[in-house]
Short mmCIF file of C-alpha atoms and ligand atoms in Angstrom, two decimals:
data_model
loop_
_atom_site.label_atom_id
_atom_site.label_comp_id
_atom_site.label_asym_id
_atom_site.label_seq_id
_atom_site.Cartn_x
_atom_site.Cartn_y
_atom_site.Cartn_z
CA MET A 287 -39.89 192.86 43.22
CA HIS A 288 -37.69 194.40 45.89
CA ILE A 289 -35.65 193.57 48.97
CA GLN A 290 -37.31 194.83 52.16
CA TRP A 291 -34.45 194.08 54.52
CA ILE A 292 -31.28 192.07 54.86
CA ASP A 293 -29.44 190.96 58.03
CA LEU A 294 -26.03 189.44 57.69
CA SER A 295 -23.03 188.38 59.68
CA ASP A 296 -19.39 187.70 58.82
CA PHE A 297 -19.76 188.49 55.14
CA ARG A 298 -16.57 190.06 53.61
CA ASN A 299 -15.73 193.17 55.66
CA PHE A 300 -19.16 193.27 57.38
CA ARG A 301 -19.15 191.82 60.89
CA THR A 302 -22.89 192.33 61.25
CA LEU A 303 -25.30 194.43 59.25
CA SER A 304 -29.04 195.14 59.36
CA TYR A 305 -30.07 197.10 56.32
CA SER A 306 -33.53 198.17 55.08
CA PRO A 307 -33.14 199.83 51.69
CA ALA A 308 -35.69 201.90 49.76
CA SER A 309 -37.79 200.07 47.17
CA THR A 310 -36.61 202.60 44.55
CA LEU A 311 -33.16 204.09 43.85
CA ASN A 312 -30.53 203.61 46.57
CA VAL A 313 -27.30 205.54 46.06
CA VAL A 314 -24.46 203.89 47.98
CA THR A 315 -21.49 206.20 48.48
CA GLY A 316 -18.30 206.21 50.49
CA PRO A 317 -14.54 206.28 49.98
CA ASN A 318 -12.64 203.44 48.34
CA ALA A 319 -12.29 200.06 50.08
CA GLN A 320 -15.12 200.56 52.58
CA GLY A 321 -17.54 197.82 51.46
CA LYS A 322 -19.75 199.27 48.70
CA THR A 323 -19.09 196.45 46.24
CA ASN A 324 -19.25 193.93 49.10
CA LEU A 325 -22.73 195.20 49.98
CA LEU A 326 -23.95 194.66 46.41
CA GLU A 327 -22.34 191.23 46.42
CA ALA A 328 -24.26 190.35 49.61
CA LEU A 329 -27.52 191.41 47.95
CA SER A 330 -26.67 189.27 44.93
CA LEU A 331 -25.91 186.27 47.15
CA LEU A 332 -29.20 186.71 48.99
CA LEU A 333 -31.26 187.02 45.79
CA VAL A 334 -29.66 184.53 43.43
CA GLY A 335 -27.30 182.48 45.58
CA ARG A 336 -24.05 183.60 44.03
CA SER A 337 -21.60 186.47 43.78
CA PHE A 338 -21.40 188.49 40.58
CA ARG A 339 -17.62 188.65 40.75
CA ALA A 340 -17.18 184.91 40.32
CA ALA A 341 -15.83 184.64 43.86
CA LYS A 342 -15.48 181.23 45.47
CA PRO A 343 -17.79 180.65 48.48
CA VAL A 344 -14.85 180.67 50.90
CA ASP A 345 -13.80 184.16 49.70
CA LEU A 346 -17.15 185.54 50.86
CA LEU A 347 -16.49 184.81 54.52
CA ARG A 348 -15.08 187.53 56.69
CA TRP A 349 -11.41 186.72 57.13
CA ASP A 350 -10.99 184.10 59.88
CA ALA A 351 -14.75 183.64 60.30
CA GLU A 352 -16.19 180.13 60.58
CA GLY A 353 -19.26 180.77 58.43
CA ALA A 354 -21.42 183.60 57.08
CA THR A 355 -25.20 183.95 57.27
CA LEU A 356 -27.57 186.16 55.33
CA ARG A 357 -31.28 186.51 56.01
CA GLY A 358 -33.69 188.81 54.29
CA GLN A 359 -37.14 189.36 52.93
CA VAL A 360 -38.23 190.06 49.37
CA CYS A 361 -41.60 191.33 48.28
CA ARG A 362 -43.74 191.68 45.19
CA GLY A 363 -47.21 193.16 45.40
CA ASP A 364 -48.72 191.86 48.65
CA ILE A 365 -46.56 188.77 48.76
CA THR A 366 -43.47 188.63 50.94
CA ARG A 367 -40.95 185.82 51.19
CA PRO A 368 -38.09 185.21 53.57
CA ILE A 369 -34.76 184.08 52.16
CA ARG A 370 -31.90 182.52 54.10
CA ARG A 371 -28.43 181.75 52.83
CA SER A 372 -25.29 180.65 54.52
CA VAL A 373 -21.72 180.04 53.52
CA ALA A 374 -20.67 176.95 55.39
CA ARG A 375 -18.59 173.80 55.14
CA ARG A 376 -20.26 170.77 53.63
CA GLN A 377 -19.73 167.30 55.01
CA ASP A 378 -16.98 166.68 52.46
CA GLY A 379 -15.13 169.73 53.82
CA ALA A 380 -15.72 172.00 50.81
CA TRP A 381 -17.19 175.48 51.35
CA ALA A 382 -20.58 176.04 49.73
CA VAL A 383 -23.48 178.45 49.63
CA MET A 384 -26.53 176.82 51.17
CA GLY A 385 -30.15 177.81 51.59
CA GLU A 386 -33.19 178.29 49.41
CA GLY A 387 -33.92 181.19 47.11
CA CYS A 388 -37.19 182.61 45.92
CA PRO A 389 -38.40 181.57 42.44
CA TRP A 390 -39.21 185.11 41.33
CA ALA A 391 -36.18 186.85 42.83
CA ARG A 392 -33.88 188.17 40.08
CA ALA A 393 -30.88 190.47 40.19
CA ILE A 394 -29.07 192.12 37.33
CA PRO A 395 -25.55 193.09 38.31
CA PHE A 396 -23.21 195.47 36.54
CA GLY A 397 -19.54 195.72 37.49
CA TRP A 398 -16.23 196.75 35.95
CA GLN A 399 -15.79 193.18 34.63
CA ASP A 400 -18.68 193.86 32.24
CA VAL A 401 -16.65 196.31 30.15
CA ALA A 402 -14.84 193.29 28.69
CA VAL A 403 -18.18 192.06 27.32
CA VAL A 404 -17.92 194.82 24.72
CA GLY A 405 -14.15 195.35 24.31
CA GLY A 406 -12.83 191.86 25.08
CA GLY A 407 -12.90 188.50 23.29
CA PRO A 408 -15.96 186.52 22.11
CA GLN A 409 -16.05 184.28 25.20
CA GLY A 410 -17.22 187.20 27.34
CA ARG A 411 -20.05 187.99 24.90
CA ARG A 412 -21.10 184.33 24.75
CA ASN A 413 -21.15 184.14 28.55
CA PHE A 414 -23.16 187.32 28.76
CA LEU A 415 -25.72 186.10 26.22
CA ASP A 416 -25.98 182.68 27.88
CA GLY A 417 -26.45 184.31 31.28
CA PHE A 418 -29.23 186.48 29.90
CA ALA A 419 -30.89 183.58 28.04
CA GLY A 420 -30.73 181.62 31.31
CA LYS A 421 -32.66 184.37 33.08
CA ILE A 422 -35.55 184.22 30.61
CA PHE A 423 -35.50 180.56 29.50
CA PRO A 424 -35.22 178.07 32.39
CA ALA A 425 -34.05 175.34 29.97
CA HIS A 426 -31.05 177.32 28.74
CA LEU A 427 -28.36 176.73 31.36
CA PRO A 428 -29.08 173.00 31.81
CA GLY A 429 -28.92 172.68 27.99
CA LEU A 430 -25.64 174.58 27.92
CA GLY A 431 -24.25 172.21 30.55
CA ARG A 432 -25.19 169.18 28.43
CA TYR A 433 -23.70 170.78 25.30
CA ARG A 434 -20.41 171.40 27.11
CA GLN A 435 -20.24 167.79 28.28
CA ILE A 436 -20.82 166.49 24.77
CA LEU A 437 -18.22 168.92 23.45
CA ALA A 438 -15.64 167.77 25.99
CA ARG A 439 -16.21 164.07 25.14
CA ARG A 440 -16.03 164.80 21.44
CA ASN A 441 -12.84 166.83 21.83
CA SER A 442 -11.17 164.08 23.81
CA LEU A 443 -12.00 161.61 21.02
CA LEU A 444 -10.54 164.00 18.46
CA GLN A 445 -7.40 164.33 20.54
CA ALA A 446 -7.07 160.56 20.68
CA GLY A 447 -6.89 160.62 16.85
CA ILE A 448 -9.85 159.06 15.07
CA GLU A 449 -9.01 159.37 11.40
CA GLY A 450 -10.03 156.34 9.37
CA GLY A 451 -10.83 152.90 10.77
CA PRO A 452 -13.01 152.32 13.82
CA GLY A 453 -12.36 155.82 15.20
CA GLU A 454 -14.72 157.36 12.64
CA ALA A 455 -17.55 155.14 13.80
CA LEU A 456 -16.86 156.15 17.37
CA ILE A 457 -17.21 159.86 16.75
CA GLU A 458 -20.31 159.82 14.54
CA PRO A 459 -22.90 159.52 17.34
CA TRP A 460 -21.23 162.49 19.02
CA ASP A 461 -21.67 164.57 15.88
CA HIS A 462 -25.42 164.02 16.09
CA GLN A 463 -25.65 164.65 19.81
CA LEU A 464 -23.66 167.86 19.45
CA ALA A 465 -25.92 168.99 16.62
CA ARG A 466 -29.15 168.26 18.49
CA GLU A 467 -28.14 170.05 21.67
CA GLY A 468 -26.38 172.78 19.70
CA ILE A 469 -29.49 173.60 17.66
CA GLU A 470 -31.54 174.12 20.83
CA LEU A 471 -28.83 176.35 22.24
CA LEU A 472 -28.61 178.41 19.05
CA HIS A 473 -32.34 178.80 18.90
CA ARG A 474 -32.63 180.16 22.46
CA ARG A 475 -29.59 182.38 22.03
CA ARG A 476 -31.00 183.97 18.88
CA ARG A 477 -34.38 184.55 20.49
CA ALA A 478 -32.76 186.05 23.57
CA LEU A 479 -30.55 188.29 21.44
CA ALA A 480 -33.50 189.51 19.37
CA GLU A 481 -35.26 190.65 22.56
CA LEU A 482 -32.12 192.28 23.87
CA ALA A 483 -31.31 193.98 20.56
CA ASP A 484 -34.67 195.76 20.52
CA GLU A 485 -34.12 197.12 24.00
CA VAL A 486 -30.53 198.15 23.30
CA SER A 487 -31.32 199.99 20.08
CA ARG A 488 -33.97 201.97 21.94
CA LEU A 489 -32.02 202.60 25.15
CA TYR A 490 -28.52 203.41 23.88
CA PRO A 491 -29.50 206.62 22.01
CA VAL A 492 -31.58 207.78 24.99
CA LEU A 493 -28.59 207.48 27.33
CA ALA A 494 -25.82 208.52 24.92
CA GLY A 495 -27.81 211.32 23.28
CA GLY A 496 -27.78 209.53 19.89
CA GLY A 497 -26.24 206.61 18.01
CA ALA A 498 -27.81 203.84 15.93
CA VAL A 499 -26.84 200.52 17.51
CA ARG A 500 -27.27 197.06 16.05
CA LEU A 501 -26.62 193.71 17.72
CA ALA A 502 -26.38 190.60 15.56
CA TYR A 503 -25.65 186.95 16.17
CA GLN A 504 -22.45 185.78 14.42
CA GLY A 505 -21.83 182.13 13.74
CA ALA A 506 -20.93 179.67 10.99
CA LEU A 507 -24.40 178.07 10.99
CA GLU A 508 -27.35 179.90 9.47
CA GLU A 509 -30.54 180.64 11.39
CA GLY A 510 -32.90 177.64 11.53
CA VAL A 511 -30.09 175.16 10.72
CA THR A 512 -31.20 171.51 10.62
CA GLU A 513 -29.47 168.57 12.30
CA GLU A 514 -28.32 167.25 8.91
CA ARG A 515 -26.82 170.62 7.92
CA PHE A 516 -25.11 170.95 11.30
CA VAL A 517 -23.56 167.49 11.01
CA GLU A 518 -22.51 168.19 7.40
CA ALA A 519 -20.82 171.41 8.52
CA ILE A 520 -18.89 169.56 11.24
CA ARG A 521 -17.83 166.80 8.87
CA ALA A 522 -16.59 169.32 6.33
CA ARG A 523 -14.01 170.38 8.94
CA ARG A 524 -13.08 166.85 10.08
CA ARG A 525 -9.45 167.03 8.90
CA ASP A 526 -8.82 170.33 10.67
CA GLU A 527 -10.60 169.07 13.74
CA VAL A 528 -8.42 165.99 13.99
CA ARG A 529 -5.28 168.06 13.38
CA ARG A 530 -6.21 170.57 16.07
CA GLY A 531 -7.96 168.18 18.44
CA GLN A 532 -10.95 170.52 18.75
CA THR A 533 -14.53 170.86 17.59
CA LEU A 534 -14.46 173.78 15.15
CA VAL A 535 -18.15 174.34 14.38
CA GLY A 536 -20.95 175.11 16.82
CA PRO A 537 -22.32 177.66 19.26
CA HIS A 538 -19.13 177.50 21.38
CA ARG A 539 -17.35 179.33 18.51
CA ASP A 540 -19.94 182.09 17.98
CA ASP A 541 -19.97 185.78 18.80
CA VAL A 542 -22.27 188.78 19.03
CA ALA A 543 -21.58 191.71 16.71
CA ILE A 544 -22.10 195.15 18.26
CA GLU A 545 -22.25 197.93 15.69
CA MET A 546 -22.79 201.62 15.98
CA GLY A 547 -23.42 203.63 12.83
CA GLY A 548 -22.28 200.56 10.87
CA ARG A 549 -18.90 200.39 12.67
CA ASP A 550 -17.73 197.59 14.93
CA MET A 551 -17.93 198.93 18.45
CA ARG A 552 -15.91 196.00 19.81
CA SER A 553 -12.79 197.41 18.17
CA PHE A 554 -13.59 201.03 17.31
CA GLY A 555 -15.69 202.19 20.27
CA SER A 556 -14.11 204.76 22.60
CA ARG A 557 -13.55 203.73 26.20
CA GLY A 558 -16.61 205.73 27.32
CA GLN A 559 -18.76 204.32 24.49
CA GLN A 560 -17.75 200.77 25.36
CA ARG A 561 -18.43 201.38 29.03
CA LEU A 562 -21.85 202.84 28.33
CA MET A 563 -22.65 200.00 25.94
CA ALA A 564 -21.70 197.44 28.59
CA LEU A 565 -24.05 199.18 31.02
CA VAL A 566 -26.82 199.40 28.40
CA LEU A 567 -26.54 195.64 27.78
CA ARG A 568 -27.24 195.07 31.48
CA LEU A 569 -30.03 197.64 31.71
CA ALA A 570 -31.59 196.10 28.60
CA GLU A 571 -31.92 192.77 30.40
CA ALA A 572 -34.47 194.22 32.83
CA GLY A 573 -37.49 194.46 30.47
CA PRO A 574 -37.33 190.90 29.08
CA VAL A 575 -36.62 189.50 32.57
CA GLU A 576 -39.65 191.34 33.94
CA ARG A 577 -41.83 189.94 31.14
CA ALA A 578 -40.52 186.41 31.75
CA VAL A 579 -40.79 186.41 35.56
CA GLY A 580 -43.71 188.78 36.10
CA SER A 581 -41.88 191.37 38.22
CA PRO A 582 -38.92 193.67 37.65
CA PRO A 583 -35.47 192.50 38.77
CA VAL A 584 -33.30 194.33 41.31
CA LEU A 585 -30.46 196.23 39.61
CA LEU A 586 -27.06 196.08 41.33
CA LEU A 587 -24.96 198.71 39.56
CA ASP A 588 -21.43 198.91 40.86
CA ASP A 589 -19.63 202.09 39.90
CA ALA A 590 -21.77 202.39 36.77
CA LEU A 591 -21.21 206.12 36.27
CA SER A 592 -17.44 206.30 36.22
CA GLU A 593 -15.80 207.30 32.92
CA LEU A 594 -19.13 208.64 31.61
CA ASP A 595 -19.43 212.37 30.88
CA ALA A 596 -21.78 214.59 32.89
CA GLU A 597 -24.57 214.55 30.30
CA VAL A 598 -24.55 210.76 29.98
CA GLN A 599 -24.42 210.38 33.78
CA ARG A 600 -27.54 212.51 34.05
CA ASN A 601 -29.33 210.42 31.42
CA VAL A 602 -28.39 207.19 33.22
CA LEU A 603 -29.64 208.63 36.53
CA ARG A 604 -32.98 209.65 34.95
CA HIS A 605 -33.32 206.08 33.67
CA VAL A 606 -32.51 204.31 36.95
CA GLU A 607 -34.72 206.65 38.98
CA ALA A 608 -37.66 204.93 37.29
CA ALA A 609 -36.30 201.37 37.11
CA GLY A 610 -37.68 199.82 40.31
CA GLN A 611 -35.28 198.90 43.11
CA VAL A 612 -31.78 199.93 42.13
CA PHE A 613 -28.51 200.02 44.07
CA LEU A 614 -25.94 202.34 42.55
CA THR A 615 -22.53 202.66 44.13
CA SER A 616 -20.32 205.67 43.63
CA ALA A 617 -17.21 207.02 45.31
CA GLU A 618 -18.58 210.53 44.53
CA GLY A 619 -20.33 212.30 47.39
CA ALA A 620 -22.53 214.33 45.04
CA LEU A 621 -24.54 213.24 42.02
CA PRO A 622 -27.34 215.03 40.14
CA VAL A 623 -30.06 212.77 41.49
CA ARG A 624 -33.63 213.99 41.98
CA GLN A 625 -35.08 211.31 44.22
CA ALA A 626 -33.07 208.66 46.00
CA ALA A 627 -32.24 207.16 49.36
CA TRP A 628 -28.57 207.87 50.16
CA TRP A 629 -26.38 205.49 52.11
CA GLU A 630 -22.80 205.89 53.17
CA VAL A 631 -20.59 202.83 53.64
CA ARG A 632 -17.57 203.20 55.93
CA GLY A 633 -15.48 200.39 57.36
CA GLY A 634 -18.24 197.82 56.96
CA HIS A 635 -21.05 200.00 58.36
CA VAL A 636 -23.95 201.45 56.38
CA GLU A 637 -25.38 204.77 57.47
CA ASP A 638 -28.52 206.51 56.22
CA VAL A 639 -27.40 209.91 54.94
CA SER A 640 -30.55 210.75 52.95
CA LEU A 641 -31.35 213.77 55.09
CA GLN A 642 -27.89 215.25 54.97
CA PRO A 643 -27.38 217.85 52.26
CA VAL A 644 -24.64 215.93 50.44
CA GLN A 645 -26.50 215.31 47.20
CA GLY A 646 -25.86 217.40 44.14
CA ALA A 647 -28.71 219.51 42.79
CA ALA A 648 -30.85 217.84 40.14
N1 ATP B 266 -13.32 188.11 52.85
C1 ATP B 266 -13.06 189.32 53.32
N2 ATP B 266 -13.01 189.55 54.66
C2 ATP B 266 -12.75 190.78 55.15
N3 ATP B 266 -12.52 191.85 54.39
C3 ATP B 266 -12.55 191.69 53.05
C4 ATP B 266 -12.83 190.43 52.46
N4 ATP B 266 -12.83 190.56 51.11
C5 ATP B 266 -12.55 191.85 50.87
N5 ATP B 266 -12.39 192.54 52.03
C6 ATP B 266 -12.07 193.96 52.20
O1 ATP B 266 -13.23 194.72 52.03
C7 ATP B 266 -12.85 196.04 51.72
C8 ATP B 266 -13.92 196.74 50.94
O2 ATP B 266 -14.03 196.19 49.66
P1 ATP B 266 -15.06 196.73 48.54
O3 ATP B 266 -14.58 196.11 47.27
O4 ATP B 266 -16.44 196.49 48.94
O5 ATP B 266 -14.73 198.29 48.57
P2 ATP B 266 -15.50 199.48 47.83
O6 ATP B 266 -16.14 200.32 48.90
O7 ATP B 266 -16.38 198.95 46.78
O8 ATP B 266 -14.27 200.30 47.24
P3 ATP B 266 -14.04 200.98 45.77
O9 ATP B 266 -14.61 202.36 45.88
O10 ATP B 266 -12.56 201.01 45.69
O11 ATP B 266 -14.68 200.14 44.74
C9 ATP B 266 -11.51 195.92 51.02
O12 ATP B 266 -10.56 196.71 51.70
C10 ATP B 266 -11.14 194.46 51.13
O13 ATP B 266 -9.80 194.30 51.54
MG1 MG B 267 -16.15 198.82 44.72
#
């Protein structure tokens, strides 16, 4: 699928914008602080109804504006669909994103925040995996929401102190609910990771010029765990749980191991290796998402080439030149791209610079 055009008003530093990108690679250049990331954020809002930088709706409005609107059209094959979104005040006074999306519109964003998925703590890897599982399994995010509610109720019981007496009887049903919802979550996570791991182990060496990569799910519960086993594992930690007021077993404690050549990339990877791996994780989402939805997603790659050496940059460019509709921002005016539409963003305006000889030679 691809975006044919987008019209917007009062979004971030764009007063108004009418933009018709290419259906293939779009290189978005320009100096710092001109609106490149904002443009990608607008495309993300149009396609999936939210920003990829976890911004609150009110932050998306142009400063002092009363509301923002985005209209656009997406297309796959012969089918086109209009999309409208707005950032406006609800009746209760809170700012919200409104409007309807398109069921087959998907975007895969990459931004500097993603580097923490590889080099940061386990929470970032869990969020990444849940986000990906949500893109291919519609049941995943609702299930995750239910799991989190059960977890919160269970933790508040633990904090109230349940040891012995009637407290024990109170917590037991929660053990079973947590196990049932947790098993579903684990099952979808493992399936999602298996799909991703295949793509990553193929793609990383192509882009890096070598390197055997392995992704593995890490958790206290074995694959295919039953409800009884799950509950047993929780109960074995009951004393610790009561002491710490927290549920200590379950998918909310798990992690994803990322190894290269048998070494843990989370702690031993170089900055460039971690950055490339973070990008590869995002690029690897595209294939499974395409298989699940029936059309390729739009890639929104913000500053994806920085900190990569010239050879790796070239390999990444070769890959994204053939990856459907891609938006790639860069503060560099020249990149070794063979075929791309070039856009320059300055002060909230987007100009077509494809015909100007600014591109580097392929
Ligand atoms: N809500 C807003 N209203 C108006 N301007 C905003 C708003 N939010 C951010 N900006 C401004 O938009 C400008 C462009 O931001 P953006 O992050 O898109 O820059 P960029 O071109 O990606 O720069 P860089 O190359 O440094 O990544 C910034 O100067 C910022 O102050
Ligand atoms: Mg930026």
